[in-house]
mmCIF file of C-alpha atoms in Angstrom:
data_model
loop_
_atom_site.group_PDB
_atom_site.id
_atom_site.type_symbol
_atom_site.label_atom_id
_atom_site.label_comp_id
_atom_site.label_asym_id
_atom_site.label_seq_id
_atom_site.Cartn_x
_atom_site.Cartn_y
_atom_site.Cartn_z
ATOM 1 C CA UNK A 1 -3.239 -0.300 -3.049
ATOM 2 C CA UNK A 2 -2.115 -3.799 -3.950
ATOM 3 C CA UNK A 3 -5.078 -5.879 -4.884
ATOM 4 C CA UNK A 4 -3.188 -9.161 -4.789
ATOM 5 C CA UNK A 5 -3.363 -8.740 -1.007
ATOM 6 C CA UNK A 6 -7.127 -8.894 -0.996
ATOM 7 C CA UNK A 7 -8.722 -11.716 0.925
ATOM 8 C CA UNK A 8 -11.126 -13.118 -1.632
ATOM 9 C CA UNK A 9 -11.735 -16.024 0.664
ATOM 10 C CA UNK A 10 -10.029 -18.447 2.944
ATOM 11 C CA UNK A 11 -8.331 -21.483 1.515
ATOM 12 C CA UNK A 12 -10.244 -24.671 0.892
ATOM 13 C CA UNK A 13 -9.801 -26.640 4.094
ATOM 14 C CA UNK A 14 -10.502 -29.935 2.324
ATOM 15 C CA UNK A 15 -7.138 -29.824 0.516
ATOM 16 C CA UNK A 16 -4.876 -32.731 1.275
ATOM 17 C CA UNK A 17 -1.467 -32.066 2.913
ATOM 18 C CA UNK A 18 0.439 -32.424 -0.363
ATOM 19 C CA UNK A 19 -1.629 -29.786 -2.111
ATOM 20 C CA UNK A 20 -1.377 -27.490 0.874
ATOM 21 C CA UNK A 21 2.367 -27.236 0.431
ATOM 22 C CA UNK A 22 2.099 -26.268 -3.229
ATOM 23 C CA UNK A 23 2.249 -22.696 -4.435
ATOM 24 C CA UNK A 24 -0.989 -20.987 -5.401
ATOM 25 C CA UNK A 25 0.548 -20.318 -8.805
ATOM 26 C CA UNK A 26 1.098 -24.043 -9.416
ATOM 27 C CA UNK A 27 -1.070 -24.837 -12.475
ATOM 28 C CA UNK A 28 -1.769 -28.316 -11.108
ATOM 29 C CA UNK A 29 -3.233 -26.972 -7.872
ATOM 30 C CA UNK A 30 -4.760 -23.712 -9.100
ATOM 31 C CA UNK A 31 -8.444 -24.099 -9.907
ATOM 32 C CA UNK A 32 -8.612 -20.686 -11.582
ATOM 33 C CA UNK A 33 -7.606 -20.416 -15.226
ATOM 34 C CA UNK A 34 -7.410 -16.623 -15.054
ATOM 35 C CA UNK A 35 -8.130 -13.831 -12.629
ATOM 36 C CA UNK A 36 -11.518 -13.298 -14.302
ATOM 37 C CA UNK A 37 -12.523 -16.776 -13.149
ATOM 38 C CA UNK A 38 -12.335 -15.375 -9.637
ATOM 39 C CA UNK A 39 -14.746 -12.525 -10.281
ATOM 40 C CA UNK A 40 -16.627 -11.084 -13.254
ATOM 41 C CA UNK A 41 -14.251 -8.863 -15.299
ATOM 42 C CA UNK A 42 -12.067 -8.137 -12.284
ATOM 43 C CA UNK A 43 -9.024 -7.729 -14.537
ATOM 44 C CA UNK A 44 -10.707 -4.679 -16.047
ATOM 45 C CA UNK A 45 -11.252 -3.176 -12.594
ATOM 46 C CA UNK A 46 -7.645 -3.879 -11.661
ATOM 47 C CA UNK A 47 -6.393 -2.200 -14.813
ATOM 48 C CA UNK A 48 -8.541 0.883 -14.227
ATOM 49 C CA UNK A 49 -7.385 1.088 -10.607
ATOM 50 C CA UNK A 50 -3.749 0.757 -11.678
ATOM 51 C CA UNK A 51 -4.264 3.671 -14.062
ATOM 52 C CA UNK A 52 -6.068 5.718 -11.429
ATOM 53 C CA UNK A 53 -9.257 5.838 -13.520
ATOM 54 C CA UNK A 54 -11.538 6.020 -10.509
ATOM 55 C CA UNK A 55 -14.528 7.588 -12.268
ATOM 56 C CA UNK A 56 -14.400 4.872 -14.902
ATOM 57 C CA UNK A 57 -14.498 2.306 -12.110
ATOM 58 C CA UNK A 58 -17.635 3.912 -10.689
ATOM 59 C CA UNK A 59 -19.252 3.875 -14.136
ATOM 60 C CA UNK A 60 -18.348 0.234 -14.729
ATOM 61 C CA UNK A 61 -19.661 -0.855 -11.337
ATOM 62 C CA UNK A 62 -22.889 1.109 -11.792
ATOM 63 C CA UNK A 63 -23.433 -0.507 -15.192
ATOM 64 C CA UNK A 64 -22.702 -4.007 -13.866
ATOM 65 C CA UNK A 65 -25.195 -3.544 -11.058
ATOM 66 C CA UNK A 66 -27.928 -2.157 -13.307
ATOM 67 C CA UNK A 67 -27.546 -5.009 -15.793
ATOM 68 C CA UNK A 68 -27.351 -7.614 -12.999
ATOM 69 C CA UNK A 69 -24.048 -8.927 -14.326
ATOM 70 C CA UNK A 70 -22.857 -10.020 -10.894
ATOM 71 C CA UNK A 71 -24.132 -13.516 -10.219
ATOM 72 C CA UNK A 72 -22.310 -14.704 -7.101
ATOM 73 C CA UNK A 73 -22.333 -13.250 -3.561
ATOM 74 C CA UNK A 74 -18.575 -12.695 -3.406
ATOM 75 C CA UNK A 75 -18.683 -10.737 -6.676
ATOM 76 C CA UNK A 76 -20.997 -8.178 -5.095
ATOM 77 C CA UNK A 77 -18.528 -7.753 -2.224
ATOM 78 C CA UNK A 78 -15.534 -7.347 -4.512
ATOM 79 C CA UNK A 79 -17.327 -4.776 -6.665
ATOM 80 C CA UNK A 80 -18.472 -2.936 -3.550
ATOM 81 C CA UNK A 81 -14.852 -2.892 -2.390
ATOM 82 C CA UNK A 82 -13.712 -1.271 -5.634
ATOM 83 C CA UNK A 83 -16.621 1.161 -5.463
ATOM 84 C CA UNK A 84 -15.701 2.284 -1.945
ATOM 85 C CA UNK A 85 -12.045 2.539 -2.928
ATOM 86 C CA UNK A 86 -12.875 4.692 -5.961
ATOM 87 C CA UNK A 87 -15.118 6.974 -3.911
ATOM 88 C CA UNK A 88 -12.371 7.326 -1.308
ATOM 89 C CA UNK A 89 -9.769 8.164 -3.939
ATOM 90 C CA UNK A 90 -12.123 10.811 -5.319
ATOM 91 C CA UNK A 91 -12.500 12.197 -1.772
ATOM 92 C CA UNK A 92 -16.192 11.375 -1.686
ATOM 93 C CA UNK A 93 -15.826 10.096 1.844
ATOM 94 C CA UNK A 94 -19.455 10.485 2.891
ATOM 95 C CA UNK A 95 -20.649 8.483 -0.119
ATOM 96 C CA UNK A 96 -18.014 5.841 0.588
ATOM 97 C CA UNK A 97 -19.190 5.620 4.190
ATOM 98 C CA UNK A 98 -22.812 5.300 3.082
ATOM 99 C CA UNK A 99 -21.833 2.469 0.743
ATOM 100 C CA UNK A 100 -20.124 0.641 3.605
ATOM 101 C CA UNK A 101 -23.186 1.169 5.790
ATOM 102 C CA UNK A 102 -25.175 -1.057 3.425
ATOM 103 C CA UNK A 103 -23.198 -4.041 4.707
ATOM 104 C CA UNK A 104 -23.984 -6.192 7.696
ATOM 105 C CA UNK A 105 -21.320 -7.101 10.227
ATOM 106 C CA UNK A 106 -18.340 -8.607 8.393
ATOM 107 C CA UNK A 107 -18.682 -11.796 10.434
ATOM 108 C CA UNK A 108 -22.321 -12.224 9.415
ATOM 109 C CA UNK A 109 -23.223 -15.642 8.024
ATOM 110 C CA UNK A 110 -24.290 -14.068 4.734
ATOM 111 C CA UNK A 111 -20.619 -13.363 4.017
ATOM 112 C CA UNK A 112 -19.530 -16.965 4.604
ATOM 113 C CA UNK A 113 -18.895 -19.421 1.796
ATOM 114 C CA UNK A 114 -20.577 -22.254 3.686
ATOM 115 C CA UNK A 115 -23.868 -20.342 3.608
ATOM 116 C CA UNK A 116 -24.041 -21.031 -0.144
ATOM 117 C CA UNK A 117 -23.022 -24.703 -0.552
ATOM 118 C CA UNK A 118 -24.539 -24.905 -4.034
ATOM 119 C CA UNK A 119 -22.416 -21.993 -5.245
ATOM 120 C CA UNK A 120 -19.231 -22.779 -3.291
ATOM 121 C CA UNK A 121 -19.064 -26.538 -2.695
ATOM 122 C CA UNK A 122 -16.473 -27.560 -0.090
ATOM 123 C CA UNK A 123 -15.488 -23.971 0.658
ATOM 124 C CA UNK A 124 -15.518 -22.395 4.092
ATOM 125 C CA UNK A 125 -14.664 -19.084 5.709
ATOM 126 C CA UNK A 126 -15.160 -15.403 4.988
ATOM 127 C CA UNK A 127 -15.525 -13.979 1.497
ATOM 128 C CA UNK A 128 -14.972 -10.384 2.687
ATOM 129 C CA UNK A 129 -11.946 -8.901 0.846
ATOM 130 C CA UNK A 130 -9.176 -7.881 3.212
ATOM 131 C CA UNK A 131 -8.974 -4.528 1.436
ATOM 132 C CA UNK A 132 -12.585 -3.856 2.376
ATOM 133 C CA UNK A 133 -11.798 -4.478 6.037
ATOM 134 C CA UNK A 134 -8.884 -2.063 5.812
ATOM 135 C CA UNK A 135 -10.886 0.696 4.083
ATOM 136 C CA UNK A 136 -13.619 0.256 6.685
ATOM 137 C CA UNK A 137 -10.987 0.941 9.346
ATOM 138 C CA UNK A 138 -9.384 3.908 7.584
ATOM 139 C CA UNK A 139 -12.493 5.773 6.438
ATOM 140 C CA UNK A 140 -13.495 7.408 9.771
ATOM 141 C CA UNK A 141 -10.187 9.302 9.748
ATOM 142 C CA UNK A 142 -11.210 10.922 6.460
ATOM 143 C CA UNK A 143 -14.410 12.040 8.169
ATOM 144 C CA UNK A 144 -12.535 13.601 11.079
ATOM 145 C CA UNK A 145 -12.775 10.705 13.533
ATOM 146 C CA UNK A 146 -9.172 9.665 14.189
ATOM 147 C CA UNK A 147 -10.024 7.731 17.340
ATOM 148 C CA UNK A 148 -12.497 5.479 15.540
ATOM 149 C CA UNK A 149 -9.947 4.700 12.832
ATOM 150 C CA UNK A 150 -7.309 3.713 15.386
ATOM 151 C CA UNK A 151 -9.823 1.553 17.268
ATOM 152 C CA UNK A 152 -10.803 -0.237 14.066
ATOM 153 C CA UNK A 153 -7.197 -0.684 12.966
ATOM 154 C CA UNK A 154 -6.223 -2.261 16.277
ATOM 155 C CA UNK A 155 -9.251 -4.571 16.021
ATOM 156 C CA UNK A 156 -8.172 -5.434 12.484
ATOM 157 C CA UNK A 157 -4.667 -6.176 13.777
ATOM 158 C CA UNK A 158 -6.143 -8.562 16.357
ATOM 159 C CA UNK A 159 -8.177 -10.212 13.593
ATOM 160 C CA UNK A 160 -5.098 -10.637 11.390
ATOM 161 C CA UNK A 161 -2.977 -12.045 14.206
ATOM 162 C CA UNK A 162 -5.656 -14.578 15.101
ATOM 163 C CA UNK A 163 -5.838 -15.710 11.469
ATOM 164 C CA UNK A 164 -2.051 -15.893 11.361
ATOM 165 C CA UNK A 165 -1.986 -18.028 14.499
ATOM 166 C CA UNK A 166 -4.511 -20.453 12.998
ATOM 167 C CA UNK A 167 -2.681 -20.703 9.679
ATOM 168 C CA UNK A 168 0.618 -21.342 11.443
ATOM 169 C CA UNK A 169 -0.991 -24.229 13.318
ATOM 170 C CA UNK A 170 -2.350 -25.579 10.028
ATOM 171 C CA UNK A 171 1.140 -25.224 8.499
ATOM 172 C CA UNK A 172 -0.325 -23.700 5.341
ATOM 173 C CA UNK A 173 2.866 -21.884 4.296
ATOM 174 C CA UNK A 174 1.427 -19.811 1.444
ATOM 175 C CA UNK A 175 -1.398 -18.520 3.606
ATOM 176 C CA UNK A 176 0.949 -17.814 6.524
ATOM 177 C CA UNK A 177 3.091 -15.627 4.283
ATOM 178 C CA UNK A 178 0.033 -13.684 3.083
ATOM 179 C CA UNK A 179 -1.217 -13.063 6.611
ATOM 180 C CA UNK A 180 2.242 -11.956 7.735
ATOM 181 C CA UNK A 181 2.229 -9.381 4.961
ATOM 182 C CA UNK A 182 -1.189 -8.216 6.102
ATOM 183 C CA UNK A 183 0.035 -7.934 9.666
ATOM 184 C CA UNK A 184 2.890 -5.716 8.513
ATOM 185 C CA UNK A 185 0.529 -3.692 6.358
ATOM 186 C CA UNK A 186 -1.862 -2.996 9.247
ATOM 187 C CA UNK A 187 0.978 -2.177 11.649
ATOM 188 C CA UNK A 188 2.361 0.294 9.120
ATOM 189 C CA UNK A 189 -1.081 1.876 8.798
ATOM 190 C CA UNK A 190 -1.329 2.228 12.573
ATOM 191 C CA UNK A 191 2.188 3.626 12.883
ATOM 192 C CA UNK A 192 1.461 6.173 10.139
ATOM 193 C CA UNK A 193 -1.445 7.549 12.158
ATOM 194 C CA UNK A 194 0.636 7.730 15.319
ATOM 195 C CA UNK A 195 3.497 9.290 13.366
ATOM 196 C CA UNK A 196 1.249 12.023 11.965
ATOM 197 C CA UNK A 197 0.349 12.863 15.558
ATOM 198 C CA UNK A 198 4.047 12.815 16.594
ATOM 199 C CA UNK A 199 3.519 9.794 18.835
ATOM 200 C CA UNK A 200 6.979 8.485 18.021
ATOM 201 C CA UNK A 201 7.268 6.166 21.023
ATOM 202 C CA UNK A 202 4.229 4.138 19.961
ATOM 203 C CA UNK A 203 5.536 3.933 16.390
ATOM 204 C CA UNK A 204 8.926 2.729 17.566
ATOM 205 C CA UNK A 205 7.415 0.000 19.730
ATOM 206 C CA UNK A 206 5.140 -1.235 16.933
ATOM 207 C CA UNK A 207 7.964 -1.383 14.399
ATOM 208 C CA UNK A 208 10.430 -3.029 16.787
ATOM 209 C CA UNK A 209 7.878 -5.731 17.585
ATOM 210 C CA UNK A 210 7.342 -6.308 13.870
ATOM 211 C CA UNK A 211 11.074 -6.454 13.119
ATOM 212 C CA UNK A 212 11.681 -8.864 16.003
ATOM 213 C CA UNK A 213 9.195 -11.265 14.422
ATOM 214 C CA UNK A 214 10.911 -11.123 11.055
ATOM 215 C CA UNK A 215 14.396 -9.643 11.047
ATOM 216 C CA UNK A 216 14.790 -10.313 7.325
ATOM 217 C CA UNK A 217 11.944 -8.004 6.266
ATOM 218 C CA UNK A 218 13.668 -5.044 4.554
ATOM 219 C CA UNK A 219 10.538 -2.896 4.411
ATOM 220 C CA UNK A 220 9.928 -3.134 8.153
ATOM 221 C CA UNK A 221 13.588 -2.392 8.835
ATOM 222 C CA UNK A 222 13.388 0.664 6.589
ATOM 223 C CA UNK A 223 10.290 1.929 8.346
ATOM 224 C CA UNK A 224 12.045 1.418 11.684
ATOM 225 C CA UNK A 225 14.964 3.474 10.387
ATOM 226 C CA UNK A 226 12.616 6.272 9.333
ATOM 227 C CA UNK A 227 11.025 6.362 12.781
ATOM 228 C CA UNK A 228 14.456 6.442 14.410
ATOM 229 C CA UNK A 229 15.319 9.457 12.266
ATOM 230 C CA UNK A 230 12.178 11.176 13.531
ATOM 231 C CA UNK A 231 13.477 10.547 17.041
ATOM 232 C CA UNK A 232 16.798 12.097 16.072
ATOM 233 C CA UNK A 233 18.507 8.722 16.510
ATOM 234 C CA UNK A 234 20.795 8.964 13.486
ATOM 235 C CA UNK A 235 23.072 6.113 14.569
ATOM 236 C CA UNK A 236 20.131 3.818 15.253
ATOM 237 C CA UNK A 237 18.743 4.635 11.833
ATOM 238 C CA UNK A 238 22.086 3.892 10.178
ATOM 239 C CA UNK A 239 22.221 0.544 11.977
ATOM 240 C CA UNK A 240 18.755 -0.371 10.704
ATOM 241 C CA UNK A 241 19.706 0.597 7.160
ATOM 242 C CA UNK A 242 22.979 -1.348 7.449
ATOM 243 C CA UNK A 243 21.004 -4.467 8.324
ATOM 244 C CA UNK A 244 19.161 -4.070 5.016
ATOM 245 C CA UNK A 245 22.467 -3.772 3.154
ATOM 246 C CA UNK A 246 23.639 -6.970 4.829
ATOM 247 C CA UNK A 247 20.461 -8.716 3.688
ATOM 248 C CA UNK A 248 21.240 -7.592 0.148
ATOM 249 C CA UNK A 249 24.809 -8.869 0.352
ATOM 250 C CA UNK A 250 23.660 -12.208 1.772
ATOM 251 C CA UNK A 251 20.854 -12.548 -0.770
ATOM 252 C CA UNK A 252 18.399 -12.981 2.096
ATOM 253 C CA UNK A 253 15.413 -10.854 1.115
ATOM 254 C CA UNK A 254 11.877 -11.211 -0.209
ATOM 255 C CA UNK A 255 11.846 -8.251 -2.627
ATOM 256 C CA UNK A 256 13.064 -8.572 -6.185
ATOM 257 C CA UNK A 257 16.671 -7.534 -6.717
ATOM 258 C CA UNK A 258 15.976 -4.163 -8.349
ATOM 259 C CA UNK A 259 13.564 -3.062 -5.628
ATOM 260 C CA UNK A 260 15.964 -4.215 -2.935
ATOM 261 C CA UNK A 261 18.904 -2.315 -4.428
ATOM 262 C CA UNK A 262 16.777 0.793 -4.850
ATOM 263 C CA UNK A 263 15.628 0.545 -1.252
ATOM 264 C CA UNK A 264 19.264 0.489 -0.128
ATOM 265 C CA UNK A 265 20.105 3.497 -2.320
ATOM 266 C CA UNK A 266 17.095 5.468 -1.108
ATOM 267 C CA UNK A 267 18.038 4.796 2.501
ATOM 268 C CA UNK A 268 21.579 6.013 1.851
ATOM 269 C CA UNK A 269 20.167 9.096 0.168
ATOM 270 C CA UNK A 270 17.964 9.770 3.168
ATOM 271 C CA UNK A 271 20.976 9.779 5.482
ATOM 272 C CA UNK A 272 22.737 12.200 3.123
ATOM 273 C CA UNK A 273 19.605 14.346 2.978
ATOM 274 C CA UNK A 274 19.414 14.568 6.768
ATOM 275 C CA UNK A 275 23.065 15.642 6.755
ATOM 276 C CA UNK A 276 22.249 18.248 4.068
ATOM 277 C CA UNK A 277 24.598 16.567 1.601
ATOM 278 C CA UNK A 278 22.122 17.016 -1.223
ATOM 279 C CA UNK A 279 24.606 16.333 -4.024
ATOM 280 C CA UNK A 280 25.389 12.857 -2.672
ATOM 281 C CA UNK A 281 21.676 12.241 -2.161
ATOM 282 C CA UNK A 282 20.978 13.151 -5.791
ATOM 283 C CA UNK A 283 23.670 10.693 -6.864
ATOM 284 C CA UNK A 284 21.957 7.879 -4.956
ATOM 285 C CA UNK A 285 18.564 8.763 -6.422
ATOM 286 C CA UNK A 286 20.080 8.834 -9.915
ATOM 287 C CA UNK A 287 21.225 5.245 -9.420
ATOM 288 C CA UNK A 288 17.678 4.282 -8.456
ATOM 289 C CA UNK A 289 16.144 5.988 -11.475
ATOM 290 C CA UNK A 290 18.711 4.503 -13.837
ATOM 291 C CA UNK A 291 17.912 1.069 -12.460
ATOM 292 C CA UNK A 292 14.135 1.588 -12.432
ATOM 293 C CA UNK A 293 12.638 4.623 -14.165
ATOM 294 C CA UNK A 294 9.300 4.001 -12.429
ATOM 295 C CA UNK A 295 10.744 4.559 -8.931
ATOM 296 C CA UNK A 296 8.582 7.591 -8.182
ATOM 297 C CA UNK A 297 9.940 7.975 -4.652
ATOM 298 C CA UNK A 298 13.440 8.437 -6.050
ATOM 299 C CA UNK A 299 12.169 10.831 -8.725
ATOM 300 C CA UNK A 300 10.250 12.944 -6.221
ATOM 301 C CA UNK A 301 13.086 13.050 -3.697
ATOM 302 C CA UNK A 302 15.667 13.886 -6.350
ATOM 303 C CA UNK A 303 13.550 16.883 -7.349
ATOM 304 C CA UNK A 304 13.302 17.843 -3.687
ATOM 305 C CA UNK A 305 17.087 17.717 -3.268
ATOM 306 C CA UNK A 306 17.572 19.854 -6.376
ATOM 307 C CA UNK A 307 15.140 22.350 -4.885
ATOM 308 C CA UNK A 308 17.253 22.486 -1.720
ATOM 309 C CA UNK A 309 20.267 23.084 -3.980
ATOM 310 C CA UNK A 310 18.295 26.027 -5.452
ATOM 311 C CA UNK A 311 18.283 24.399 -8.869
ATOM 312 C CA UNK A 312 14.589 24.946 -9.472
ATOM 313 C CA UNK A 313 14.804 24.587 -13.246
ATOM 314 C CA UNK A 314 16.301 21.087 -13.146
ATOM 315 C CA UNK A 315 13.987 20.131 -10.316
ATOM 316 C CA UNK A 316 10.959 21.007 -12.441
ATOM 317 C CA UNK A 317 12.448 19.155 -15.423
ATOM 318 C CA UNK A 318 12.808 15.976 -13.346
ATOM 319 C CA UNK A 319 9.139 15.987 -12.379
ATOM 320 C CA UNK A 320 7.818 17.037 -15.783
ATOM 321 C CA UNK A 321 9.889 14.344 -17.466
ATOM 322 C CA UNK A 322 8.480 11.720 -15.103
ATOM 323 C CA UNK A 323 4.910 12.861 -15.708
ATOM 324 C CA UNK A 324 5.469 12.614 -19.464
ATOM 325 C CA UNK A 325 7.336 9.302 -19.550
ATOM 326 C CA UNK A 326 5.663 7.354 -16.721
ATOM 327 C CA UNK A 327 2.285 9.051 -16.127
ATOM 328 C CA UNK A 328 0.719 5.919 -14.656
ATOM 329 C CA UNK A 329 3.285 5.905 -11.848
ATOM 330 C CA UNK A 330 4.073 9.605 -11.467
ATOM 331 C CA UNK A 331 0.592 11.090 -11.588
ATOM 332 C CA UNK A 332 -0.054 11.247 -7.860
ATOM 333 C CA UNK A 333 -0.745 13.989 -5.357
ATOM 334 C CA UNK A 334 2.788 14.133 -3.946
ATOM 335 C CA UNK A 335 4.512 14.643 -7.294
ATOM 336 C CA UNK A 336 1.921 17.080 -8.632
ATOM 337 C CA UNK A 337 1.935 19.122 -5.419
ATOM 338 C CA UNK A 338 5.732 19.408 -5.427
ATOM 339 C CA UNK A 339 5.672 20.463 -9.078
ATOM 340 C CA UNK A 340 3.107 23.167 -8.322
ATOM 341 C CA UNK A 341 5.228 24.439 -5.423
ATOM 342 C CA UNK A 342 8.327 24.589 -7.614
ATOM 343 C CA UNK A 343 6.537 26.451 -10.398
ATOM 344 C CA UNK A 344 5.158 28.904 -7.866
ATOM 345 C CA UNK A 345 8.637 29.452 -6.422
ATOM 346 C CA UNK A 346 10.001 30.190 -9.891
ATOM 347 C CA UNK A 347 7.249 32.746 -10.472
ATOM 348 C CA UNK A 348 7.876 34.353 -7.081
ATOM 349 C CA UNK A 349 11.606 34.639 -7.787
ATOM 350 C CA UNK A 350 10.902 36.164 -11.200
ATOM 351 C CA UNK A 351 8.620 38.784 -9.671
ATOM 352 C CA UNK A 352 11.139 39.472 -6.908
ATOM 353 C CA UNK A 353 14.007 39.874 -9.384
ATOM 354 C CA UNK A 354 11.902 42.118 -11.602
ATOM 355 C CA UNK A 355 10.993 44.358 -8.677
ATOM 356 C CA UNK A 356 14.627 44.461 -7.551
ATOM 357 C CA UNK A 357 15.719 45.454 -11.057
ATOM 358 C CA UNK A 358 13.201 48.296 -11.173
ATOM 359 C CA UNK A 359 14.415 49.590 -7.825
#
């Protein structure tokens, strides 16, 4: 989860028009010297989350609470957000739900900056992190209540779109961009749930609406292409992927150049994979890995293609090498599960060959 997308609070509405047009990273307009000025030792929490050290996060939060190290209201919310996230990652869903139940309604006045004028002079709006709203929506699914998760996600989408509408009227460009990203994030979350239930028509409508709003968003176009593949619309998928290539050629994209090029290569590889041209797919994934060794999607899919080519030994080597060289990126459930499957297949083949030899 990307913590830079958290809503630590709405922008100061007392800013003059000139400051509103400046970037948040502008040292002349940024009131925060470092990220730790935003919240007590948040950089440490971010680092632990990046490393996947979820138990360490729980220990740190427990210690901070016991020693009363959190002084401001928003700090308690941010630490609670990390606590719920860590519990969720550790599959302690009931405990995560109980932690969320300690909160009042997110729109309660106690979560507004203006309720504490001495602590937050001239600040207004909600201090609830956006990530906390999203986890609150997603958690029921982990407890077996898919309907509740979808209801909450659609409510969250309405909330985001209303905020986006307001920010567009205020012409606060930086904030508009952030809320657009959040809109895309929530729509992708919703489409993932519909996709897992094979509700492809709903997914397609959601993604087309998102793409129509921003035709230069390569990630939304890619997701649309993936959904079209699920429909069996190979030509439609190719067209979506071609639009991304055109964005790359025109230099009209928001991603950095390496990520954009890798996205194009991965999309090409996916088309090859669907056509069972695994060798060409491996070639595309190799380009991605050569360009960015931390591209875990390319690493995982390359191993998958090698498995389809019945080259189990090299497939295992690809994953083991990634786990050794980039453990922070590669140590996730998808990679580990595929590695376990491959090792099991090798053992099965060895047993089968041994039995065949004895016969």
